[in-house]
mmCIF file of C-alpha atoms in Angstrom:
data_model
loop_
_atom_site.group_PDB
_atom_site.id
_atom_site.type_symbol
_atom_site.label_atom_id
_atom_site.label_comp_id
_atom_site.label_asym_id
_atom_site.label_seq_id
_atom_site.Cartn_x
_atom_site.Cartn_y
_atom_site.Cartn_z
ATOM 1 C CA MET V 3 133.156 93.052 70.439
ATOM 2 C CA GLU V 4 129.644 94.333 69.921
ATOM 3 C CA ILE V 5 126.517 92.587 70.822
ATOM 4 C CA LEU V 6 124.378 94.175 68.014
ATOM 5 C CA GLY V 7 127.199 93.970 65.530
ATOM 6 C CA ALA V 8 126.635 91.222 63.149
ATOM 7 C CA SER V 9 126.361 92.120 59.167
ATOM 8 C CA LEU V 10 123.398 91.682 57.104
ATOM 9 C CA ALA V 11 125.294 88.785 55.445
ATOM 10 C CA GLU V 12 126.202 86.828 58.623
ATOM 11 C CA LEU V 13 122.548 87.241 59.963
ATOM 12 C CA ARG V 14 121.033 85.639 56.875
ATOM 13 C CA ALA V 15 123.876 82.590 56.815
ATOM 14 C CA THR V 16 123.432 81.932 60.718
ATOM 15 C CA ARG V 17 119.924 82.609 61.788
ATOM 16 C CA SER V 18 117.000 80.149 61.347
ATOM 17 C CA SER V 19 114.518 81.580 63.658
ATOM 18 C CA VAL V 20 111.099 83.212 62.397
ATOM 19 C CA LYS V 21 112.358 86.554 62.040
ATOM 20 C CA TRP V 22 114.659 85.461 59.498
ATOM 21 C CA ARG V 23 112.568 82.686 57.961
ATOM 22 C CA ALA V 24 109.060 84.388 57.435
ATOM 23 C CA TYR V 25 109.966 86.506 54.534
ATOM 24 C CA PRO V 26 112.112 85.778 51.430
ATOM 25 C CA PRO V 27 115.871 85.967 51.837
ATOM 26 C CA ASP V 28 116.205 89.239 50.194
ATOM 27 C CA VAL V 29 113.898 91.132 52.676
ATOM 28 C CA ILE V 30 115.382 92.833 55.768
ATOM 29 C CA PRO V 31 113.401 91.836 58.856
ATOM 30 C CA VAL V 32 112.822 94.384 61.360
ATOM 31 C CA TRP V 33 109.382 93.278 62.565
ATOM 32 C CA VAL V 34 109.155 90.792 65.424
ATOM 33 C CA ALA V 35 110.606 91.632 68.927
ATOM 34 C CA GLU V 36 113.759 89.361 68.715
ATOM 35 C CA MET V 37 117.231 91.023 68.458
ATOM 36 C CA ASP V 38 120.082 90.068 66.355
ATOM 37 C CA ALA V 39 122.219 90.002 69.200
ATOM 38 C CA GLU V 40 125.524 87.795 70.013
ATOM 39 C CA PRO V 41 124.602 85.542 73.085
ATOM 40 C CA CYS V 42 125.371 86.503 76.812
ATOM 41 C CA PRO V 43 128.610 84.196 77.552
ATOM 42 C CA GLU V 44 127.204 83.321 80.856
ATOM 43 C CA VAL V 45 124.008 82.202 79.344
ATOM 44 C CA VAL V 46 126.058 80.114 76.845
ATOM 45 C CA VAL V 47 128.037 78.547 79.610
ATOM 46 C CA ALA V 48 125.043 77.666 81.761
ATOM 47 C CA VAL V 49 123.267 76.129 78.930
ATOM 48 C CA THR V 50 126.333 74.343 77.380
ATOM 49 C CA ASP V 51 127.124 72.731 80.728
ATOM 50 C CA ALA V 52 123.626 71.465 81.298
ATOM 51 C CA VAL V 53 123.289 69.946 78.126
ATOM 52 C CA ARG V 54 126.760 68.225 78.134
ATOM 53 C CA ARG V 55 126.143 66.856 81.586
ATOM 54 C CA GLY V 56 122.577 65.701 80.598
ATOM 55 C CA ASP V 57 120.781 68.108 83.029
ATOM 56 C CA THR V 58 117.781 68.232 80.470
ATOM 57 C CA GLY V 59 114.784 66.951 82.737
ATOM 58 C CA TYR V 60 111.780 68.654 84.442
ATOM 59 C CA SER V 61 112.421 72.227 85.698
ATOM 60 C CA TRP V 62 112.772 72.823 89.391
ATOM 61 C CA GLY V 63 111.749 76.621 89.840
ATOM 62 C CA PRO V 64 113.369 77.985 93.237
ATOM 63 C CA PRO V 65 116.761 78.989 91.876
ATOM 64 C CA PHE V 66 115.110 80.572 89.066
ATOM 65 C CA ALA V 67 112.929 82.737 91.400
ATOM 66 C CA GLU V 68 115.635 83.538 93.593
ATOM 67 C CA ALA V 69 118.061 84.757 90.863
ATOM 68 C CA PHE V 70 114.973 86.841 89.770
ATOM 69 C CA ALA V 71 114.298 88.240 93.281
ATOM 70 C CA ALA V 72 117.938 89.062 93.526
ATOM 71 C CA PHE V 73 117.990 90.977 90.314
ATOM 72 C CA ALA V 74 114.866 92.826 91.051
ATOM 73 C CA GLN V 75 116.424 94.241 94.424
ATOM 74 C CA ARG V 76 119.489 95.080 92.703
ATOM 75 C CA ARG V 77 118.008 96.937 89.929
ATOM 76 C CA TRP V 78 114.856 98.523 91.069
ATOM 77 C CA GLY V 79 114.912 98.103 95.022
ATOM 78 C CA TRP V 80 111.751 95.718 94.705
ATOM 79 C CA ALA V 81 111.796 92.941 97.314
ATOM 80 C CA VAL V 82 110.183 90.093 96.006
ATOM 81 C CA ASP V 83 109.641 86.903 97.931
ATOM 82 C CA PRO V 84 110.944 84.083 95.858
ATOM 83 C CA ARG V 85 108.720 81.665 97.886
ATOM 84 C CA THR V 86 105.615 83.233 96.383
ATOM 85 C CA ALA V 87 106.551 83.196 92.857
ATOM 86 C CA PHE V 88 104.831 80.688 90.359
ATOM 87 C CA GLN V 89 106.951 79.315 87.462
ATOM 88 C CA VAL V 90 105.057 79.399 84.102
ATOM 89 C CA ALA V 91 105.933 78.574 80.461
ATOM 90 C CA ASP V 92 106.226 82.142 79.428
ATOM 91 C CA VAL V 93 104.528 85.404 80.154
ATOM 92 C CA MET V 94 101.496 85.012 77.626
ATOM 93 C CA ILE V 95 100.997 81.678 79.077
ATOM 94 C CA GLY V 96 100.735 83.068 82.326
ATOM 95 C CA VAL V 97 98.334 85.762 81.528
ATOM 96 C CA GLU V 98 96.069 83.153 79.767
ATOM 97 C CA SER V 99 96.161 80.769 82.952
ATOM 98 C CA LEU V 100 95.472 83.735 85.160
ATOM 99 C CA VAL V 101 92.475 84.965 83.194
ATOM 100 C CA HIS V 102 91.184 81.459 83.177
ATOM 101 C CA ALA V 103 91.516 80.890 86.911
ATOM 102 C CA ARG V 104 90.408 84.390 88.067
ATOM 103 C CA VAL V 105 88.137 86.176 85.624
ATOM 104 C CA PRO V 106 84.583 84.460 85.321
ATOM 105 C CA ALA V 107 83.661 83.530 81.770
ATOM 106 C CA ASP V 108 81.017 86.329 81.636
ATOM 107 C CA ARG V 109 83.643 89.046 82.487
ATOM 108 C CA ALA V 110 86.014 90.986 80.368
ATOM 109 C CA VAL V 111 89.729 91.900 79.900
ATOM 110 C CA VAL V 112 90.855 95.425 79.220
ATOM 111 C CA VAL V 113 93.828 96.519 77.176
ATOM 112 C CA SER V 114 95.446 99.910 76.210
ATOM 113 C CA PRO V 115 96.064 100.145 72.767
ATOM 114 C CA PRO V 116 98.666 100.530 71.279
ATOM 115 C CA CYS V 117 99.806 97.453 72.975
ATOM 116 C CA TYR V 118 101.552 94.019 72.524
ATOM 117 C CA ASP V 119 99.447 92.562 69.845
ATOM 118 C CA ALA V 120 99.444 88.949 71.378
ATOM 119 C CA PHE V 121 97.250 90.601 74.075
ATOM 120 C CA TYR V 122 94.519 90.393 71.452
ATOM 121 C CA GLY V 123 94.792 86.864 70.574
ATOM 122 C CA PHE V 124 95.086 85.580 74.131
ATOM 123 C CA VAL V 125 92.113 87.575 75.228
ATOM 124 C CA GLU V 126 90.343 85.675 72.233
ATOM 125 C CA SER V 127 91.693 82.402 73.106
ATOM 126 C CA THR V 128 90.152 82.717 76.623
ATOM 127 C CA GLY V 129 86.665 83.552 75.317
ATOM 128 C CA ARG V 130 86.455 86.785 77.533
ATOM 129 C CA ARG V 131 85.356 89.916 76.309
ATOM 130 C CA LEU V 132 87.667 92.509 75.320
ATOM 131 C CA VAL V 133 87.376 96.289 76.398
ATOM 132 C CA GLU V 134 89.744 98.976 75.246
ATOM 133 C CA ALA V 135 91.260 101.787 77.147
ATOM 134 C CA PRO V 136 93.283 103.556 74.458
ATOM 135 C CA LEU V 137 96.464 105.207 75.664
ATOM 136 C CA GLY V 138 96.209 109.390 75.356
ATOM 137 C CA ASP V 139 97.470 111.421 72.365
ATOM 138 C CA ASP V 140 100.623 111.529 74.444
ATOM 139 C CA LEU V 141 100.995 107.653 74.317
ATOM 140 C CA ARG V 142 100.533 107.536 78.101
ATOM 141 C CA LEU V 143 97.799 105.984 80.295
ATOM 142 C CA ASP V 144 94.424 107.802 80.152
ATOM 143 C CA GLU V 145 92.709 107.976 83.455
ATOM 144 C CA ALA V 146 89.259 108.751 81.810
ATOM 145 C CA ALA V 147 89.690 106.011 79.464
ATOM 146 C CA LEU V 148 90.523 103.502 82.078
ATOM 147 C CA GLU V 149 87.806 104.255 84.379
ATOM 148 C CA GLY V 150 85.172 104.132 81.494
ATOM 149 C CA ALA V 151 86.608 100.632 80.452
ATOM 150 C CA PHE V 152 86.721 99.418 83.952
ATOM 151 C CA ARG V 153 83.120 100.344 84.587
ATOM 152 C CA ASP V 154 82.364 98.771 81.108
ATOM 153 C CA ALA V 155 84.347 95.710 82.011
ATOM 154 C CA GLY V 156 82.575 95.299 85.500
ATOM 155 C CA ALA V 157 83.926 93.705 88.850
ATOM 156 C CA GLY V 158 85.786 90.440 88.324
ATOM 157 C CA SER V 159 87.300 91.520 85.143
ATOM 158 C CA ALA V 160 91.172 91.949 84.456
ATOM 159 C CA TYR V 161 93.337 94.632 83.097
ATOM 160 C CA LEU V 162 96.452 93.864 81.104
ATOM 161 C CA LEU V 163 99.047 96.392 81.863
ATOM 162 C CA CYS V 164 101.971 96.482 79.441
ATOM 163 C CA ASN V 165 104.828 98.149 81.655
ATOM 164 C CA PRO V 166 106.939 99.418 80.045
ATOM 165 C CA GLN V 167 104.408 99.777 77.196
ATOM 166 C CA ASN V 168 105.113 97.800 73.811
ATOM 167 C CA PRO V 169 105.190 99.283 70.960
ATOM 168 C CA THR V 170 105.575 102.679 72.211
ATOM 169 C CA GLY V 171 108.457 102.414 74.796
ATOM 170 C CA THR V 172 106.552 104.256 77.357
ATOM 171 C CA VAL V 173 107.573 104.016 80.987
ATOM 172 C CA HIS V 174 104.718 104.518 83.359
ATOM 173 C CA THR V 175 105.147 106.746 86.329
ATOM 174 C CA PRO V 176 104.745 105.728 89.934
ATOM 175 C CA ASP V 177 101.667 108.091 90.020
ATOM 176 C CA GLU V 178 100.438 106.847 86.795
ATOM 177 C CA LEU V 179 100.716 103.403 88.276
ATOM 178 C CA ARG V 180 98.860 104.497 91.670
ATOM 179 C CA MET V 181 96.059 105.710 89.350
ATOM 180 C CA VAL V 182 95.695 102.420 87.815
ATOM 181 C CA ALA V 183 95.888 100.588 91.123
ATOM 182 C CA ARG V 184 93.292 103.039 92.460
ATOM 183 C CA LEU V 185 90.818 102.755 89.642
ATOM 184 C CA ALA V 186 91.328 98.838 89.658
ATOM 185 C CA ASP V 187 90.408 98.569 93.621
ATOM 186 C CA ALA V 188 87.521 100.901 93.051
ATOM 187 C CA HIS V 189 85.856 98.787 89.995
ATOM 188 C CA GLY V 190 86.814 95.264 91.233
ATOM 189 C CA VAL V 191 89.391 94.677 88.251
ATOM 190 C CA LEU V 192 92.714 92.514 88.633
ATOM 191 C CA VAL V 193 95.784 94.159 87.350
ATOM 192 C CA ILE V 194 98.109 91.642 85.611
ATOM 193 C CA SER V 195 101.273 93.661 84.920
ATOM 194 C CA ASP V 196 103.519 92.216 81.757
ATOM 195 C CA GLU V 197 107.076 93.523 82.701
ATOM 196 C CA ILE V 198 108.914 91.326 80.065
ATOM 197 C CA HIS V 199 110.738 94.579 78.747
ATOM 198 C CA ALA V 200 111.379 96.181 82.187
ATOM 199 C CA PRO V 201 115.344 95.576 82.010
ATOM 200 C CA LEU V 202 115.476 97.553 78.573
ATOM 201 C CA VAL V 203 114.459 100.853 80.216
ATOM 202 C CA GLN V 204 116.890 103.565 78.941
ATOM 203 C CA ARG V 205 119.492 105.113 81.177
ATOM 204 C CA GLY V 206 118.279 107.974 83.428
ATOM 205 C CA VAL V 207 114.739 106.605 83.286
ATOM 206 C CA THR V 208 113.229 105.194 86.209
ATOM 207 C CA PHE V 209 111.469 101.758 85.902
ATOM 208 C CA THR V 210 108.575 101.156 88.649
ATOM 209 C CA PRO V 211 107.710 97.613 89.081
ATOM 210 C CA TYR V 212 103.833 97.723 89.611
ATOM 211 C CA LEU V 213 104.011 95.385 92.578
ATOM 212 C CA ALA V 214 106.575 97.547 94.218
ATOM 213 C CA LEU V 215 104.049 100.261 95.022
ATOM 214 C CA PRO V 216 102.022 99.489 98.321
ATOM 215 C CA GLU V 217 98.762 100.588 96.607
ATOM 216 C CA ALA V 218 99.291 97.611 93.994
ATOM 217 C CA ALA V 219 99.171 94.847 96.679
ATOM 218 C CA ARG V 220 96.320 93.108 94.819
ATOM 219 C CA GLY V 221 97.760 92.666 91.492
ATOM 220 C CA VAL V 222 100.132 90.262 89.590
ATOM 221 C CA ALA V 223 103.249 90.764 87.763
ATOM 222 C CA LEU V 224 104.856 88.390 85.009
ATOM 223 C CA VAL V 225 108.423 88.579 84.245
ATOM 224 C CA SER V 226 110.799 86.861 82.057
ATOM 225 C CA ALA V 227 114.602 87.371 80.829
ATOM 226 C CA SER V 228 113.526 86.367 77.487
ATOM 227 C CA LYS V 229 113.442 89.788 75.916
ATOM 228 C CA ALA V 230 116.263 91.731 77.693
ATOM 229 C CA TRP V 231 118.574 88.618 77.193
ATOM 230 C CA ASN V 232 117.096 87.742 73.739
ATOM 231 C CA LEU V 233 116.081 84.263 74.995
ATOM 232 C CA ALA V 234 112.892 83.970 73.229
ATOM 233 C CA GLY V 235 113.618 80.455 72.004
ATOM 234 C CA LEU V 236 114.142 79.442 75.677
ATOM 235 C CA ARG V 237 110.564 80.021 77.385
ATOM 236 C CA ALA V 238 110.293 80.395 80.881
ATOM 237 C CA ALA V 239 108.617 83.146 83.030
ATOM 238 C CA LEU V 240 107.542 83.781 86.689
ATOM 239 C CA ALA V 241 104.112 85.101 88.044
ATOM 240 C CA ILE V 242 104.443 86.995 91.257
ATOM 241 C CA PRO V 243 101.499 87.869 93.327
ATOM 242 C CA GLY V 244 101.113 91.033 95.134
ATOM 243 C CA ALA V 245 101.213 91.010 98.883
ATOM 244 C CA ALA V 246 97.334 90.767 99.315
ATOM 245 C CA MET V 247 96.972 88.523 96.487
ATOM 246 C CA ARG V 248 96.796 84.746 95.925
ATOM 247 C CA LEU V 249 97.140 83.590 92.425
ATOM 248 C CA GLY V 250 94.862 80.508 92.414
ATOM 249 C CA LEU V 251 96.815 78.669 89.701
ATOM 250 C CA HIS V 252 96.765 74.746 89.619
ATOM 251 C CA GLU V 253 100.445 73.172 90.046
ATOM 252 C CA VAL V 254 100.319 71.822 86.350
ATOM 253 C CA VAL V 255 100.501 75.442 85.129
ATOM 254 C CA THR V 256 104.304 75.206 86.228
ATOM 255 C CA HIS V 257 104.871 72.064 83.803
ATOM 256 C CA GLY V 258 105.336 74.047 80.722
ATOM 257 C CA ALA V 259 108.524 75.796 81.951
ATOM 258 C CA GLN V 260 111.413 74.331 80.012
ATOM 259 C CA HIS V 261 114.384 73.475 82.426
ATOM 260 C CA VAL V 262 117.053 74.573 80.280
ATOM 261 C CA ALA V 263 115.100 77.696 79.869
ATOM 262 C CA THR V 264 115.177 78.409 83.647
ATOM 263 C CA ILE V 265 119.030 77.437 83.704
ATOM 264 C CA ALA V 266 119.514 79.960 80.914
ATOM 265 C CA GLN V 267 117.351 82.692 82.528
ATOM 266 C CA THR V 268 118.497 82.006 85.794
ATOM 267 C CA ALA V 269 122.161 82.728 84.593
ATOM 268 C CA ALA V 270 121.078 86.164 82.826
ATOM 269 C CA TYR V 271 119.595 87.191 85.772
ATOM 270 C CA ALA V 272 122.497 86.262 88.220
ATOM 271 C CA GLU V 273 125.530 86.509 86.200
ATOM 272 C CA GLY V 274 124.435 88.636 82.840
ATOM 273 C CA GLU V 275 124.083 92.170 84.073
ATOM 274 C CA GLY V 276 127.318 93.127 82.552
ATOM 275 C CA TRP V 277 126.230 92.007 79.321
ATOM 276 C CA LEU V 278 123.021 93.769 79.716
ATOM 277 C CA GLU V 279 124.849 97.085 80.092
ATOM 278 C CA GLN V 280 126.692 97.077 77.351
ATOM 279 C CA LEU V 281 123.313 95.977 75.500
ATOM 280 C CA LEU V 282 121.630 99.141 76.819
ATOM 281 C CA ASP V 283 124.614 101.390 75.376
ATOM 282 C CA GLU V 284 124.177 99.829 71.858
ATOM 283 C CA VAL V 285 120.364 100.162 72.083
ATOM 284 C CA ALA V 286 120.865 103.619 72.532
ATOM 285 C CA ASP V 287 123.332 104.106 70.071
ATOM 286 C CA ARG V 288 120.991 102.136 67.475
ATOM 287 C CA ARG V 289 117.727 104.367 68.658
ATOM 288 C CA ALA V 290 119.976 107.752 67.920
ATOM 289 C CA LEU V 291 121.015 106.261 64.540
ATOM 290 C CA LEU V 292 117.571 105.591 63.635
ATOM 291 C CA GLY V 293 116.312 108.829 64.451
ATOM 292 C CA GLU V 294 119.140 110.457 62.186
ATOM 293 C CA LEU V 295 118.746 108.140 59.553
ATOM 294 C CA LEU V 296 114.692 108.940 59.462
ATOM 295 C CA ALA V 297 115.405 112.601 59.652
ATOM 296 C CA SER V 298 117.755 112.171 56.520
ATOM 297 C CA HIS V 299 115.929 109.815 54.365
ATOM 298 C CA LEU V 300 112.427 109.897 55.478
ATOM 299 C CA PRO V 301 111.639 113.446 57.233
ATOM 300 C CA GLY V 302 108.220 112.844 57.065
ATOM 301 C CA VAL V 303 108.140 109.860 59.280
ATOM 302 C CA VAL V 304 107.739 110.866 63.094
ATOM 303 C CA LEU V 305 109.596 108.793 65.769
ATOM 304 C CA ALA V 306 107.512 108.645 68.595
ATOM 305 C CA PRO V 307 109.157 109.503 72.253
ATOM 306 C CA SER V 308 110.462 106.265 73.791
ATOM 307 C CA GLU V 309 112.128 105.543 77.081
ATOM 308 C CA ALA V 310 112.385 101.731 76.843
ATOM 309 C CA THR V 311 112.649 98.550 74.392
ATOM 310 C CA TYR V 312 114.301 98.356 71.246
ATOM 311 C CA LEU V 313 111.380 98.869 69.215
ATOM 312 C CA ALA V 314 110.333 102.139 67.665
ATOM 313 C CA TRP V 315 106.708 103.448 67.077
ATOM 314 C CA LEU V 316 106.800 105.171 63.743
ATOM 315 C CA ASP V 317 104.140 107.694 62.367
ATOM 316 C CA CYS V 318 104.152 107.405 58.772
ATOM 317 C CA SER V 319 100.932 109.671 58.078
ATOM 318 C CA ALA V 320 103.015 112.436 56.226
ATOM 319 C CA LEU V 321 104.025 109.934 53.708
ATOM 320 C CA GLY V 322 100.371 109.448 52.253
ATOM 321 C CA LEU V 323 100.457 105.961 51.958
ATOM 322 C CA ASP V 324 97.617 103.510 52.268
ATOM 323 C CA ASP V 325 99.405 101.012 54.073
ATOM 324 C CA PRO V 326 102.628 101.949 55.079
ATOM 325 C CA ALA V 327 103.976 98.544 56.293
ATOM 326 C CA ALA V 328 102.826 97.044 52.798
ATOM 327 C CA THR V 329 104.710 99.618 50.819
ATOM 328 C CA PHE V 330 107.825 99.026 52.731
ATOM 329 C CA LEU V 331 107.632 95.475 52.253
ATOM 330 C CA GLU V 332 107.326 95.989 48.632
ATOM 331 C CA ARG V 333 110.777 97.783 48.754
ATOM 332 C CA GLY V 334 112.347 94.956 50.840
ATOM 333 C CA VAL V 335 111.803 95.708 54.514
ATOM 334 C CA ALA V 336 109.236 93.808 56.606
ATOM 335 C CA VAL V 337 108.124 96.350 59.454
ATOM 336 C CA ALA V 338 105.258 95.436 62.172
ATOM 337 C CA PRO V 339 101.839 97.128 60.878
ATOM 338 C CA GLY V 340 100.141 99.284 63.108
ATOM 339 C CA PRO V 341 96.875 97.835 63.393
ATOM 340 C CA ARG V 342 98.405 94.876 64.996
ATOM 341 C CA TYR V 343 98.852 96.948 68.166
ATOM 342 C CA ASP V 344 96.033 99.360 67.605
ATOM 343 C CA ARG V 345 93.079 98.984 65.038
ATOM 344 C CA ARG V 346 93.124 102.823 64.650
ATOM 345 C CA ALA V 347 96.957 102.902 63.983
ATOM 346 C CA THR V 348 96.676 102.483 60.148
ATOM 347 C CA GLN V 349 99.481 104.877 59.485
ATOM 348 C CA TRP V 350 101.806 103.536 62.187
ATOM 349 C CA VAL V 351 104.470 100.892 61.717
ATOM 350 C CA ARG V 352 106.755 98.974 64.640
ATOM 351 C CA PHE V 353 110.463 98.871 63.670
ATOM 352 C CA ASN V 354 112.743 96.754 65.556
ATOM 353 C CA PHE V 355 116.166 98.483 65.768
ATOM 354 C CA GLY V 356 117.601 95.569 68.063
ATOM 355 C CA THR V 357 120.341 94.975 65.467
ATOM 356 C CA SER V 358 123.432 96.146 63.550
ATOM 357 C CA ARG V 359 124.080 99.820 62.357
ATOM 358 C CA GLU V 360 124.331 98.269 59.049
ATOM 359 C CA VAL V 361 120.971 96.563 59.046
ATOM 360 C CA ILE V 362 119.134 99.761 60.203
ATOM 361 C CA ALA V 363 120.850 101.860 57.587
ATOM 362 C CA ALA V 364 119.846 99.423 54.854
ATOM 363 C CA ALA V 365 116.316 99.152 56.008
ATOM 364 C CA VAL V 366 115.958 102.776 56.238
ATOM 365 C CA ARG V 367 117.423 103.548 52.829
ATOM 366 C CA ARG V 368 115.117 100.902 51.062
ATOM 367 C CA MET V 369 111.968 102.269 52.934
ATOM 368 C CA ALA V 370 112.737 105.765 51.475
ATOM 369 C CA GLY V 371 113.107 104.250 48.149
#
């Protein structure tokens, strides 16, 4: 059975999340980063058993951290000491907590657009100044832009690294990450690496955890199973310090992690790799299908090269539209507007292809009018 195989009718009948309720029922939603996936059986068993036996109290983090550490070692050869991992409610709450704890109020937070749109909102919520270091035209980290931004931000500031990059799907190379670490050390900037999409790197592409590099010892990584195993509604994450880093977070920050969520994510890391392997094959199939359909029905739309995630970054400049996302919505397809990720990306949209072939085909045909 396919993981990403549900029909449009089935999804409309069985899904009640924001993805399927934010727009009228006749709109095809391919916007928010939530897959239309059949759940991982091992996660279903773990959650069902926990609820059945009444194991719904406060979360206890060590098994979660130990499961992730074993997964990271198997998957990437990254040696994580689970005793240093700090349980948080989710990746972005972890980011917010770190910024409050480690970045003085008069300092800044640097981001590299196009990047995850929530970065902007969470920086605003902390009251810190936002500084941008845009990716280059090749959608890769730009050394000159980063150095200028770090200098502008000043010592004591932070850099939110998206690794892999959302929405572009860029997987940063070891040399690029070493460059980030070198510049951060030179300018006294704390690197906070959001690695939530790390398990979703394409076959044949090597993902490098930021903290796996010795040069990154003064950074922090935030990880969660929520994207790779489609567990956004079961919120939990881990903040992992580099070897020369002390998190400085108060114990109360751990209270936001949900116990059933940590049970679910522990099962995903410990027992759900078979499901993940099948998912990666299906995501690759959907990526190829989207490229074929765009070439056939919307040849003016350029699909940016991608090495990870189930998200496509689409350049719609050739269509001559004032607002591509608004036009596609008028045609019954909800995509995510490019300016959410980069204020300059007025001709771009993000398309979530983590769904069935039927949904992708219907969406592209509607977009083409």
